[in-house]
CSV table of C-alpha atoms in Angstrom, one decimal:
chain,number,residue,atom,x,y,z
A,1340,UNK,CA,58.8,48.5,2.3
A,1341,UNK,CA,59.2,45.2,4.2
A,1342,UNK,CA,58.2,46.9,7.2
A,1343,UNK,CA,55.1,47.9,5.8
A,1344,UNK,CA,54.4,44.6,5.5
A,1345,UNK,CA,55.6,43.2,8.7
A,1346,UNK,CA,53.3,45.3,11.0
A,1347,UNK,CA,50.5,42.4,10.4
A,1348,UNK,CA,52.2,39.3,11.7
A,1349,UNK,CA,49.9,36.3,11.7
A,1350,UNK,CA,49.9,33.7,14.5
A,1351,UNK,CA,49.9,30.0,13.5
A,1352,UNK,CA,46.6,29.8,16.0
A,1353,UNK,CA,45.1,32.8,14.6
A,1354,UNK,CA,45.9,31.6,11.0
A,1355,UNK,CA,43.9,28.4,11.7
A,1356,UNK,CA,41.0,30.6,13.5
A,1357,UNK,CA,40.8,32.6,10.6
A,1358,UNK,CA,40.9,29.8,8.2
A,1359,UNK,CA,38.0,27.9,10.1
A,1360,UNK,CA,35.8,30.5,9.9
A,1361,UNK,CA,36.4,31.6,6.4
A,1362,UNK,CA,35.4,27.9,5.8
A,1363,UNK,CA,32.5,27.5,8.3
A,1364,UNK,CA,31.1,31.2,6.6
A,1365,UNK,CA,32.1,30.6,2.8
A,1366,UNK,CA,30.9,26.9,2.6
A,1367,UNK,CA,28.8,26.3,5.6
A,1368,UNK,CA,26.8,22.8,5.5
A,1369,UNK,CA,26.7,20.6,2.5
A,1370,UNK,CA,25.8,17.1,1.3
A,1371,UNK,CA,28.4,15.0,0.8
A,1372,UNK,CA,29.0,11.2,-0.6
A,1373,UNK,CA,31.6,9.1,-0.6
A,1374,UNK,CA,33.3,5.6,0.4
A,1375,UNK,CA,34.4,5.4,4.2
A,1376,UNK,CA,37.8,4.0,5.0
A,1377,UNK,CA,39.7,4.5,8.2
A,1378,UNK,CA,36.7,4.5,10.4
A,1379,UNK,CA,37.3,4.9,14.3
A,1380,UNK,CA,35.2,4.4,17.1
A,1381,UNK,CA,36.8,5.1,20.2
A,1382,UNK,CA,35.7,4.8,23.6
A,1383,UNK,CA,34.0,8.5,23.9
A,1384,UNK,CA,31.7,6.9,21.8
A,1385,UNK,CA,32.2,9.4,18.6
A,1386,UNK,CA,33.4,8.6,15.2
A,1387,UNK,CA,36.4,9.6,12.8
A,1388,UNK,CA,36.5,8.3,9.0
A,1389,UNK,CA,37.6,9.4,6.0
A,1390,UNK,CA,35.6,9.8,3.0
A,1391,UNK,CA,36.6,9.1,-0.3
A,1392,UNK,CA,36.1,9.1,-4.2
A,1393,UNK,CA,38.6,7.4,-6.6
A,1394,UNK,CA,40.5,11.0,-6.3
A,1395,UNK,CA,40.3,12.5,-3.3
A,1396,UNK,CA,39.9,12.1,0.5
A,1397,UNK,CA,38.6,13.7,3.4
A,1398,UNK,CA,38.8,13.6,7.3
A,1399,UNK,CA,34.9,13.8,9.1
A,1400,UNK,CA,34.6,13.4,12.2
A,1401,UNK,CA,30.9,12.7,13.9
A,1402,UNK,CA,30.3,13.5,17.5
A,1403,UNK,CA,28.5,11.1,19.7
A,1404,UNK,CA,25.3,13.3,20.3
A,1405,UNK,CA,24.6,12.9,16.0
A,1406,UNK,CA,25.9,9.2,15.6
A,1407,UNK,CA,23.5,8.1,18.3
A,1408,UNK,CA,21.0,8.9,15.5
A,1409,UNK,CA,22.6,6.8,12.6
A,1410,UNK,CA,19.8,3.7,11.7
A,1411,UNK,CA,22.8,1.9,10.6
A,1412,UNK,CA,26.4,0.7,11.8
A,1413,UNK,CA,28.7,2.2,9.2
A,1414,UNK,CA,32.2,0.2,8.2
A,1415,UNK,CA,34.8,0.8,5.9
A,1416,UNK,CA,34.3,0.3,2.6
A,1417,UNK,CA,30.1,1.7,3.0
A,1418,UNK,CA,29.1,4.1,0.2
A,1419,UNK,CA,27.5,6.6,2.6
A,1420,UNK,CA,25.5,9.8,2.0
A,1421,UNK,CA,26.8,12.6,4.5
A,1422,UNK,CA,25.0,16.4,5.6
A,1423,UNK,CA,27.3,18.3,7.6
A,1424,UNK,CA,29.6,21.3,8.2
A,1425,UNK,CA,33.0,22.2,6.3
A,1426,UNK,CA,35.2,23.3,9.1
A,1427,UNK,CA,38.9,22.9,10.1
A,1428,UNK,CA,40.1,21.2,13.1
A,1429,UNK,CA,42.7,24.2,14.4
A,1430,UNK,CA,45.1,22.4,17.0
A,1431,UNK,CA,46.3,20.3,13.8
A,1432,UNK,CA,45.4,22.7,11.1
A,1433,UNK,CA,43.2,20.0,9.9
A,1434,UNK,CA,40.5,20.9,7.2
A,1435,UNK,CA,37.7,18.1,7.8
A,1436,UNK,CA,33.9,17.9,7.8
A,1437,UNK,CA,31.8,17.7,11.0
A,1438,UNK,CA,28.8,15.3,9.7
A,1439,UNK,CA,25.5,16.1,11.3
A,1440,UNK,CA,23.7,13.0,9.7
A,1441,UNK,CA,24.2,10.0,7.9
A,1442,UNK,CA,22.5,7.5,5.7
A,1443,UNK,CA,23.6,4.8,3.1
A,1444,UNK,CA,23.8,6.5,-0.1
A,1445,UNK,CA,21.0,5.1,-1.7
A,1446,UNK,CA,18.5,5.4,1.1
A,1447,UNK,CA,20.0,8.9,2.4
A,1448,UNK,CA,19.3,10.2,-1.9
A,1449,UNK,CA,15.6,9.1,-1.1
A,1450,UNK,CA,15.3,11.0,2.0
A,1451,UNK,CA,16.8,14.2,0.3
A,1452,UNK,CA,14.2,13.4,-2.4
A,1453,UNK,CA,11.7,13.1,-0.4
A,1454,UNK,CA,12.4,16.2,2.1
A,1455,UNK,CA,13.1,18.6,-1.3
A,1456,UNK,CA,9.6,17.2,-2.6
A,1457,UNK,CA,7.7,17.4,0.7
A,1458,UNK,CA,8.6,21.7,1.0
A,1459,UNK,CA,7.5,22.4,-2.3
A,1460,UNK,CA,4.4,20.5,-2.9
A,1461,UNK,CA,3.5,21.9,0.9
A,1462,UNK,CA,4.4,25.2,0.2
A,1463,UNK,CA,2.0,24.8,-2.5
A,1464,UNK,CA,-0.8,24.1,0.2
A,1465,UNK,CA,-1.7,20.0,-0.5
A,1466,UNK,CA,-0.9,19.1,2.5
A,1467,UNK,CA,-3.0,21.7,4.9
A,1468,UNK,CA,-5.2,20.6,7.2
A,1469,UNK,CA,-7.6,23.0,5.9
A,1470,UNK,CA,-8.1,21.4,2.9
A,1471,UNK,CA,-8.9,17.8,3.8
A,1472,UNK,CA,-12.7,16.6,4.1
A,1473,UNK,CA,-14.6,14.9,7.1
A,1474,UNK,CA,-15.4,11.2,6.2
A,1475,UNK,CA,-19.1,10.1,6.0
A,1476,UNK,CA,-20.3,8.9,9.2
A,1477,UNK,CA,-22.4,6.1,8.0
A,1478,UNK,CA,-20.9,4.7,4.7
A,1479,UNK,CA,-22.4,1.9,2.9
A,1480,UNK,CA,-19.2,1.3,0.5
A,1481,UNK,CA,-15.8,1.0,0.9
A,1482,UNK,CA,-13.6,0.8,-1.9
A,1483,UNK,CA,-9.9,-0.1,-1.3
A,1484,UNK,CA,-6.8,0.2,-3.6
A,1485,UNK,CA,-4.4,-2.7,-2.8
A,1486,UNK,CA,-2.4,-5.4,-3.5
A,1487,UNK,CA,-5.1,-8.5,-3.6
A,1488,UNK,CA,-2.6,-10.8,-2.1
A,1489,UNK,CA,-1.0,-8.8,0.5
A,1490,UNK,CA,-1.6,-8.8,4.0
A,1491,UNK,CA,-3.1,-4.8,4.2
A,1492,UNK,CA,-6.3,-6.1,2.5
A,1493,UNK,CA,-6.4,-9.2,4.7
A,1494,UNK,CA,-6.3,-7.3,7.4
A,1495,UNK,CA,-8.9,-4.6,6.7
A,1496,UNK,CA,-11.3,-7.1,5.1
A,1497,UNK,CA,-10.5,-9.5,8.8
A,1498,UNK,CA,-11.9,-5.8,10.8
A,1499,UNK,CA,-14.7,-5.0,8.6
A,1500,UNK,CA,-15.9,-8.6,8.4
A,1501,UNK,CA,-16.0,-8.8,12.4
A,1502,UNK,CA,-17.2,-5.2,13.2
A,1503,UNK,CA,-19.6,-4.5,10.7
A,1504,UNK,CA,-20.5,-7.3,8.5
A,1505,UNK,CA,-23.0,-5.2,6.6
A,1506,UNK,CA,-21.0,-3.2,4.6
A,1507,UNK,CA,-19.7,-3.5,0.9
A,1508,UNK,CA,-16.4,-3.6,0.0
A,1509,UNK,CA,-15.0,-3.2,-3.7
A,1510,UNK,CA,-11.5,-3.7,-4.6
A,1511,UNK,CA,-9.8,-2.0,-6.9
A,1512,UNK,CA,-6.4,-4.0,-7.3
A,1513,UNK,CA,-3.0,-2.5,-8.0
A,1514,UNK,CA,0.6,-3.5,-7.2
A,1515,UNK,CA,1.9,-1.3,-4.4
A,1516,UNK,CA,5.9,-1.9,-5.4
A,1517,UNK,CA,7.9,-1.3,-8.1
A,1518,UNK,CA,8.1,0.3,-11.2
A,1519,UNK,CA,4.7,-0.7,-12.5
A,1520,UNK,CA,2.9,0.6,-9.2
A,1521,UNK,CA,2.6,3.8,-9.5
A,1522,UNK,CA,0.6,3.4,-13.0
A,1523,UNK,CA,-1.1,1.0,-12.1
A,1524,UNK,CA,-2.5,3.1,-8.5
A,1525,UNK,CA,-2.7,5.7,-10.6
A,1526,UNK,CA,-5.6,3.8,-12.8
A,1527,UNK,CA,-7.3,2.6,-9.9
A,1528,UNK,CA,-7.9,5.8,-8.3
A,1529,UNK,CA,-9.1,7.3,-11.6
A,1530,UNK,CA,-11.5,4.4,-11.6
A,1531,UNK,CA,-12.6,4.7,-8.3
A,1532,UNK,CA,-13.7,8.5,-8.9
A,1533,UNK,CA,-15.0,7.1,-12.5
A,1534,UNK,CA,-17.3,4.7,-11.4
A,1535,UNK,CA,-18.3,6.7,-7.9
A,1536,UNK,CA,-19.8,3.7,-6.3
A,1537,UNK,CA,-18.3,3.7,-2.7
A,1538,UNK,CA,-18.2,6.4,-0.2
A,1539,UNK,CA,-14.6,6.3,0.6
A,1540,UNK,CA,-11.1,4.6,-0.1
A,1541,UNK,CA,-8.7,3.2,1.4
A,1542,UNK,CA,-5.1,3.2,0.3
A,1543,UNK,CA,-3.3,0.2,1.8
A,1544,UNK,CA,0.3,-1.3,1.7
A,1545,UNK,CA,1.9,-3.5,4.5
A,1546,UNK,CA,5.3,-2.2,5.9
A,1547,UNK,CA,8.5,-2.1,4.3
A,1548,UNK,CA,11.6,0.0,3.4
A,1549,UNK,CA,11.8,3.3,2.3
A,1550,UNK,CA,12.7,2.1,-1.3
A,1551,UNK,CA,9.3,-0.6,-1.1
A,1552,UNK,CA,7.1,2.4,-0.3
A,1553,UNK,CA,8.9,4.7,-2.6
A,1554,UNK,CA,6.1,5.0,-4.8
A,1555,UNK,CA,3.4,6.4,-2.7
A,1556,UNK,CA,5.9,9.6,-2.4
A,1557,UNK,CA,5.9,10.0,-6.3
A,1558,UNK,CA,4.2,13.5,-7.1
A,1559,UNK,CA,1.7,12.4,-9.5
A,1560,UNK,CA,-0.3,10.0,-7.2
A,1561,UNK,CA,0.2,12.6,-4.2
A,1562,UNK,CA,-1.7,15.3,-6.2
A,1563,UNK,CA,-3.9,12.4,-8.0
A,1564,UNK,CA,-5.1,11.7,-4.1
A,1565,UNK,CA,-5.2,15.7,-3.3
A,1566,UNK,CA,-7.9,15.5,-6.5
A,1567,UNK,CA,-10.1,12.8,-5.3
A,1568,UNK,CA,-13.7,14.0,-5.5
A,1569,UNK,CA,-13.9,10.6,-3.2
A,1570,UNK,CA,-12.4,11.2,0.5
A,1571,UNK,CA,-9.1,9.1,0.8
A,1572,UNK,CA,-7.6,7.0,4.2
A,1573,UNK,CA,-4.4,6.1,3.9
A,1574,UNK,CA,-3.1,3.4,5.5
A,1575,UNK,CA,0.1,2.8,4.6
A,1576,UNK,CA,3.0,0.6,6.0
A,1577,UNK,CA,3.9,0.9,9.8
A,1578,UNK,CA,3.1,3.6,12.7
A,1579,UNK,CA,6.5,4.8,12.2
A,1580,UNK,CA,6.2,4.9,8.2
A,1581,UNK,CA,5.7,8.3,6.7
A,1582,UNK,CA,4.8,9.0,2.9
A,1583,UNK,CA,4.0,11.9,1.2
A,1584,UNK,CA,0.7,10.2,0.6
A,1585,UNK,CA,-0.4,9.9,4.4
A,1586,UNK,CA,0.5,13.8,4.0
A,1587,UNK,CA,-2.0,14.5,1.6
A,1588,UNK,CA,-4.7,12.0,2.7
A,1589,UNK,CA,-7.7,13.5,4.2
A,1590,UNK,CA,-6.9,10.7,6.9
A,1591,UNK,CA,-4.0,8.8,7.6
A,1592,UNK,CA,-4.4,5.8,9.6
A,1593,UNK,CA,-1.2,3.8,11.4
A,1594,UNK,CA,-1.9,0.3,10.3
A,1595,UNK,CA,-4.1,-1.3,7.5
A,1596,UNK,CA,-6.6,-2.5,10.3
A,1597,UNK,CA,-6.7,0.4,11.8
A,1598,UNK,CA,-8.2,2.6,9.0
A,1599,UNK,CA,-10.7,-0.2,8.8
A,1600,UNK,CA,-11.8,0.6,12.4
A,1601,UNK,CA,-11.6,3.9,11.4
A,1602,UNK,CA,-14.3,3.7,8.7
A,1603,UNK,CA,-16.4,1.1,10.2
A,1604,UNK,CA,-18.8,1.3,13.1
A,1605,UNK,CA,-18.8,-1.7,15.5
A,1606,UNK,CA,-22.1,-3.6,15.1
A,1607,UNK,CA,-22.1,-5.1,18.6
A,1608,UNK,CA,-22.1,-1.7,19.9
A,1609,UNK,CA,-24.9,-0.4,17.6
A,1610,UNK,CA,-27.3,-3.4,19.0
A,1611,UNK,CA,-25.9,-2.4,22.8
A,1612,UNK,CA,-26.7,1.2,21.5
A,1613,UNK,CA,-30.3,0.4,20.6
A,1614,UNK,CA,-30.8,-2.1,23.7
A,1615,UNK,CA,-29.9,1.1,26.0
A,1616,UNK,CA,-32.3,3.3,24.1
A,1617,UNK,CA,-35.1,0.6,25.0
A,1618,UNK,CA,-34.4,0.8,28.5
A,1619,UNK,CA,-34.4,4.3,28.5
A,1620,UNK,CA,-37.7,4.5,27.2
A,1621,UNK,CA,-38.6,1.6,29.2
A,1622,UNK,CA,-37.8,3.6,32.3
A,1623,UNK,CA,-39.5,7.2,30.6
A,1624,UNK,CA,-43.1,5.1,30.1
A,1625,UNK,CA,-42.5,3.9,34.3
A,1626,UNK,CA,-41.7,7.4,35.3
A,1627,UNK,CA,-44.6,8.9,33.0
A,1628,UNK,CA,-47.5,5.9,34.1
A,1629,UNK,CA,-45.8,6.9,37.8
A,1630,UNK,CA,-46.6,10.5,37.1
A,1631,UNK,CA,-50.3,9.8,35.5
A,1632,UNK,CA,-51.0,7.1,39.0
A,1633,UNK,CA,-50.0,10.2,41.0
A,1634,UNK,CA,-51.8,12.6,39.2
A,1635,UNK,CA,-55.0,10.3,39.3
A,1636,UNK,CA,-54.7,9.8,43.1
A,1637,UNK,CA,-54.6,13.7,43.6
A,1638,UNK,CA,-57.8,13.8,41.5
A,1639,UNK,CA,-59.4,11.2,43.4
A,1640,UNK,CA,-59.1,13.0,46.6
A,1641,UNK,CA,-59.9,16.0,45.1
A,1642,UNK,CA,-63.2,14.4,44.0
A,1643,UNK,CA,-63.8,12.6,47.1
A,1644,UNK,CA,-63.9,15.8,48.8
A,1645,UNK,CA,-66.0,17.6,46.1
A,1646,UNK,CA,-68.1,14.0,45.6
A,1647,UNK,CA,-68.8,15.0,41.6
A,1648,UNK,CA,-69.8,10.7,41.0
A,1649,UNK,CA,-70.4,12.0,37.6
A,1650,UNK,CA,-67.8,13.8,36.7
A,1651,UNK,CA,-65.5,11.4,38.4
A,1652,UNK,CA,-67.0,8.6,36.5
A,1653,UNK,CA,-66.2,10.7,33.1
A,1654,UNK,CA,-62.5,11.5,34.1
A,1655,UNK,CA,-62.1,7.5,35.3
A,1656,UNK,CA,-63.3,6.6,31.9
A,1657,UNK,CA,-60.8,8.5,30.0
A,1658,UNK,CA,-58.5,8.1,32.1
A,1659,UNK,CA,-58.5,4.5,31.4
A,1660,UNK,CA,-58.9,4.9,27.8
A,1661,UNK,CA,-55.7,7.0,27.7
A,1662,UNK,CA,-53.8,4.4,29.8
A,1663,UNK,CA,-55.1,1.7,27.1
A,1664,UNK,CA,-53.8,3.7,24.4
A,1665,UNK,CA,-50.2,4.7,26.1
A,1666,UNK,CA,-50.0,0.6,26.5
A,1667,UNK,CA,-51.0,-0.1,23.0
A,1668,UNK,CA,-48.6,2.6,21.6
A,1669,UNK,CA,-46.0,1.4,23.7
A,1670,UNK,CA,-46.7,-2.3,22.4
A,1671,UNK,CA,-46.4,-1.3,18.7
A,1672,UNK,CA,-43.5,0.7,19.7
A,1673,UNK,CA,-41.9,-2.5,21.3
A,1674,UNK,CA,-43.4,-4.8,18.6
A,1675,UNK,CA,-41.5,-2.3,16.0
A,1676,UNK,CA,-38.1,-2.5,18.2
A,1677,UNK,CA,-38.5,-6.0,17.6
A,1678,UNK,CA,-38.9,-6.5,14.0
A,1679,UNK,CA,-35.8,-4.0,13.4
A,1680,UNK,CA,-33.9,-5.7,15.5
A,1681,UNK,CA,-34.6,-9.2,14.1
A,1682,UNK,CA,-34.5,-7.6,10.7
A,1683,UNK,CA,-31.2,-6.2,11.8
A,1684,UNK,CA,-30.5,-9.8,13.1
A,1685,UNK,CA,-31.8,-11.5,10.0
A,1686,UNK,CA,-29.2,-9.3,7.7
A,1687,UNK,CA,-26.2,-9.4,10.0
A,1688,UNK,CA,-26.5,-13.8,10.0
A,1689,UNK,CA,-26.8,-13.1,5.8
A,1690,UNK,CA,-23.6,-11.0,5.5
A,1691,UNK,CA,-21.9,-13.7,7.9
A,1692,UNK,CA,-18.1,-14.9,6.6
A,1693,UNK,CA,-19.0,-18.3,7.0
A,1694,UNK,CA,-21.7,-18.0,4.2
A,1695,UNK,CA,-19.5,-15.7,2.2
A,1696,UNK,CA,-17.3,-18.0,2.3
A,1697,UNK,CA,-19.5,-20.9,1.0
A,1698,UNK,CA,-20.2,-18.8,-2.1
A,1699,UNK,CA,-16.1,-18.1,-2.8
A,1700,UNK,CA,-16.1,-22.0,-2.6
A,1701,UNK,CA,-18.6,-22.5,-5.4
A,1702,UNK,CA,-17.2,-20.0,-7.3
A,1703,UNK,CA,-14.1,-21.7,-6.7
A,1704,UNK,CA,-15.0,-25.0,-8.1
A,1705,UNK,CA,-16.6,-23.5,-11.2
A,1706,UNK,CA,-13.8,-21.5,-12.5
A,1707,UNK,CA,-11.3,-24.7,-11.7
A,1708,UNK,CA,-13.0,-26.5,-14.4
A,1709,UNK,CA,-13.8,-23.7,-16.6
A,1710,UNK,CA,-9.9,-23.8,-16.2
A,1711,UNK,CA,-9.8,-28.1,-16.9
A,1712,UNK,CA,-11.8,-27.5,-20.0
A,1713,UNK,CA,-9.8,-24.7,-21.5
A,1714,UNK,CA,-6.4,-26.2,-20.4
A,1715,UNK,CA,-7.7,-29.9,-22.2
A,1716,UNK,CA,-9.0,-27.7,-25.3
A,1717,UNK,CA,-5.5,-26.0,-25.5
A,1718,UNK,CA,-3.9,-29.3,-25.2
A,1719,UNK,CA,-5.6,-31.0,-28.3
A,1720,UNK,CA,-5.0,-27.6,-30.0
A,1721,UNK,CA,-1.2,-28.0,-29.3
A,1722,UNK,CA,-1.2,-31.7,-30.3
A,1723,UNK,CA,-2.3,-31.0,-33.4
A,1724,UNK,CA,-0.6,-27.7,-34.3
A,1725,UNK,CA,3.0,-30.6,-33.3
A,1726,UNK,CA,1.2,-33.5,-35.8
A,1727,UNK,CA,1.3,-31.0,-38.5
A,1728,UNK,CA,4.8,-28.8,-38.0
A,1729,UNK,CA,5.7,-33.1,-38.1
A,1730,UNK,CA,4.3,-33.6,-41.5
A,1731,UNK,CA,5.9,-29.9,-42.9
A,1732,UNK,CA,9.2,-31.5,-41.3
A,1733,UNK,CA,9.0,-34.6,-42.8
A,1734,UNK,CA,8.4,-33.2,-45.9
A,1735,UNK,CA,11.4,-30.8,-45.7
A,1736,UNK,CA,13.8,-33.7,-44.3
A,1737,UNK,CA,17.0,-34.7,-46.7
A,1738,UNK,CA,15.8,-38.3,-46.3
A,1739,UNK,CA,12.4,-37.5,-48.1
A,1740,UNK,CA,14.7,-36.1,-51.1
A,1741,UNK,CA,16.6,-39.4,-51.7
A,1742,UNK,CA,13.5,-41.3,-51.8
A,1743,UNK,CA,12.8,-39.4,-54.9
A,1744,UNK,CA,15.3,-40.8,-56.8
A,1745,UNK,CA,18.3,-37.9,-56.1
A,1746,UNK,CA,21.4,-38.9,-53.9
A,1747,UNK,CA,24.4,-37.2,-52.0
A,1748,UNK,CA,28.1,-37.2,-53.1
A,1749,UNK,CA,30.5,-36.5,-50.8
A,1750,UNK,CA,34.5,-36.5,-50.8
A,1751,UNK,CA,36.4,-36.8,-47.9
A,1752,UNK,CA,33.7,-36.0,-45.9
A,1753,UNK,CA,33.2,-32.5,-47.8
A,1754,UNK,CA,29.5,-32.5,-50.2
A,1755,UNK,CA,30.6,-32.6,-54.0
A,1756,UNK,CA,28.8,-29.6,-55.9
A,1757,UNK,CA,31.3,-28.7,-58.4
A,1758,UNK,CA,32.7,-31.3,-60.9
A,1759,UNK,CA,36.1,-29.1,-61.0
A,1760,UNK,CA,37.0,-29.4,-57.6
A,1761,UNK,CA,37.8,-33.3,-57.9
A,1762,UNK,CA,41.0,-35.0,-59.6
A,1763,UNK,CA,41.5,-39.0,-61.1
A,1764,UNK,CA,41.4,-40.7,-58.1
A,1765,UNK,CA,39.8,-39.4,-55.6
A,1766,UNK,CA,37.1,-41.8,-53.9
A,1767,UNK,CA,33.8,-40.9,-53.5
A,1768,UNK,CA,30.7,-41.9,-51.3
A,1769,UNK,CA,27.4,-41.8,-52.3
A,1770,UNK,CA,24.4,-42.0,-50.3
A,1771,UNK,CA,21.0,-43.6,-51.5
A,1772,UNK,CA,17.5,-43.3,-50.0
A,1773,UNK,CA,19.2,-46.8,-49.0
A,1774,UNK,CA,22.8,-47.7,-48.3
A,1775,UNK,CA,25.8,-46.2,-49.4
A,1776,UNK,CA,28.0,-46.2,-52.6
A,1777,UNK,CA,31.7,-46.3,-52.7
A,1778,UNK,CA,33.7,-44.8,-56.2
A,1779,UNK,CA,36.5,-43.6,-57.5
A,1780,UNK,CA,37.0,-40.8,-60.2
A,1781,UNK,CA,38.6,-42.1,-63.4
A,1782,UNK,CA,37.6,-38.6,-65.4
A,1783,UNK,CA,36.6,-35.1,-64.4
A,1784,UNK,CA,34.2,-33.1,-67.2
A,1785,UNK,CA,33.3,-29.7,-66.7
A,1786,UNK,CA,30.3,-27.8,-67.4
A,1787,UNK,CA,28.4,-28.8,-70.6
């Protein structure tokens, strides 16, 4: 019987083999959080820790070729979040975790959040290239949902206002942090769609963590954006910053002022534009009058050998009535060019920052003393709302009651209400509306 059971004899090395694998097959890769202690960094550059809960611990070891990813320098004592493979270590017989990646635990949760939600709102096609609209090559209105203090909207307003003055810009503000933020860009794009009076948005927010731009990965404004009858540009954070609302954008520029380029046309280059096309026709009416001389010197020798005076009097005629008329046209064509242009001039020195500017001042000035007044009006308000809570105090002070005539016993220092409470003897002091009255008790009476 023991025989039988001999004839299988396990090595210590093929135990461990077979162990690792059973491991590496059953369990394969997990996530895994926990508190690192015992962290070593030796000169092969990869790292050995323990991780730990306030039960258990485990050995992890992470080679150099995954550390050299980490964003962070881990220590003991990090709360760390941990993907990697459950294997065992066979020369020691050692059942430890390889870790593949590794992010602090609040920031790695996010990432997993934000991986699990990017698959299955792609899967569901938001996110397809197919799907996203061209933006309008000309638009006269911009609308931007932003922060109206932050730097994004400084920026794009700073782009627009140098490369094309002439466009319109509405804001529609919204915090872009937080818990409120997500509500509140949720409103503004609804609004924006509402009120349909720009060709385009942009959706703006400076750099920051991934926990500061959280909320432009929550799902309701990434399929509020995939149902924006207006085309969206996102533009938020850094080059290197990645939400799942640049995904679903129908553009996603790296940088506040760069979506602004994006949507804008340079005006400098429109007037170089328009200057080239003059030349060009400049240089068609010389080649064409160069063309008409030649022509005309070929029909002059034609009629010099023919010597038709009349007919060559005719052609001359016209001739020089059609050159009359190609000069004229030209002329109103050039006289045309001009007003455009100076129109064009004319509109770009109207929609100038410096004048814009003048206008924020006066509007400036007005609402500080619509501000004065209603600050001055609240003040006399407040004054007299504190004269008469003085008059209801007064008139509900102690010292108002002993004017009437009533007074206040008390009896070492304790108020006298009931008669039965004192003995022969004891001294009393009475206050008045004025002074004080001191007495003993010679006789104690109870109730009527």
């Amino acid at each position: 019987m023991y025989q039988e059971k001999l004839t299988d004899i396990y090595t210590v090395s093929r135990l461990n083999r077979q162990a690792r694998l059973l491991l590496e097959g059953e369990m394969g890769a997990v996530w895994l959080t926990g508190e690192i202690s015992n962290l070593a960094t030796p000169g092969s550059g990869h790292w050995y820790f323990s991780l730990k809960d306030n039960q258990s611990q485990l050995r992890c070891a992470m080679f150099r070729g995954n550390n050299r990813s980490v964003t962070f320098r881990p220590k003991d004592g990090d709360q760390v979040l941990i993907f990697g493979k459950v294997t065992l270590y066979e020369p020691r017989g050692d059942y430890q975790l390889v870790a593949q990646t590794m992010a602090p635990a609040g920031e790695g949760l996010l990432k997993q959040q934000f991986e699990a939600l990017k698959q299955r709102l792609g899967a569901e096609g938001l996110f397809d290239a197919g799907r996203k609209r061209p933006l309008p090559a000309h638009p006269a209105r911009i609308g931007i949902i932003s922060s109206p203090t932050g730097a994004a909207l400084h920026d794009i307003l700073t782009v627009l206002a140098r490369r094309a003055p002439h466009l319109r810009v509405v804001l529609y503000p919204s915090q872009v942090q937080g818990e409120a933020a997500v509500p509140q860009l949720l409103s503004a794009l609804a609004a924006a769609n509402r009120r349909a009076e720009t060709d385009l948005l942009i959706l703006a927010r400076g750099g920051g963590s991934l926990e500061d731009l959280w909320c432009f990965n929550d799902e309701r404004l990434v399929r509020a954006i995939a149902a924006s009858a207006l085309p969206v540009v996102s533009a938020i954070g850094h080059e290197v910053d990645i939400s799942l609302s640049d995904l679903v954008a129908d553009l996603r520029a790296p940088t506040p002022s760069a979506a602004a380029e994006l949507v804008s046309r340079d005006g400098e280059a429109q007037i170089l534009q328009w200057h080239q096309w003059g030349q060009r026709l400049a240089s068609a009416q010389r080649r064409y009058l160069q063309g008409q001389g030649l022509r005309l010197r070929q029909l002059e020798q034609r009629l010099g050998r023919q010597h038709p005076e009349r007919r060559l009097q005719q052609q001359a005629q016209g001739l020089d009535q059609l050159q009359l008329r190609l000069s004229r046209a030209w002329q109103r064509r050039l006289e045309q060019a001009g007003q455009r242009l100076e129109a064009l001039r004319l509109r770009l020195q109207y929609q100038h920052p410096a004048r814009r500017l003048q206008d924020g001042r006066e509007r400036l000035l007005h609402l500080e003393r619509r501000l004065a007044g209603l600050l001055d009006r609240r003040l006399e308000q407040n004054r007299h709302r504190l004269a008469l809570a003085a008059s209801r105090l007064d008139a509900m002070s102690p010292l108002a009651t002993l004017s009437r005539g009533y007074s206040i016993t008390l009896c070492n220092d304790q108020l006298v209400t009931d008669a039965s409470r004192l003995a022969p003897g004891d001294e009393l002091r009475t206050r008045l509306a004025r002074g004080e009255v001191l007495s003993r008790v010679l006789e104690v009476k109870g109730d009527a």
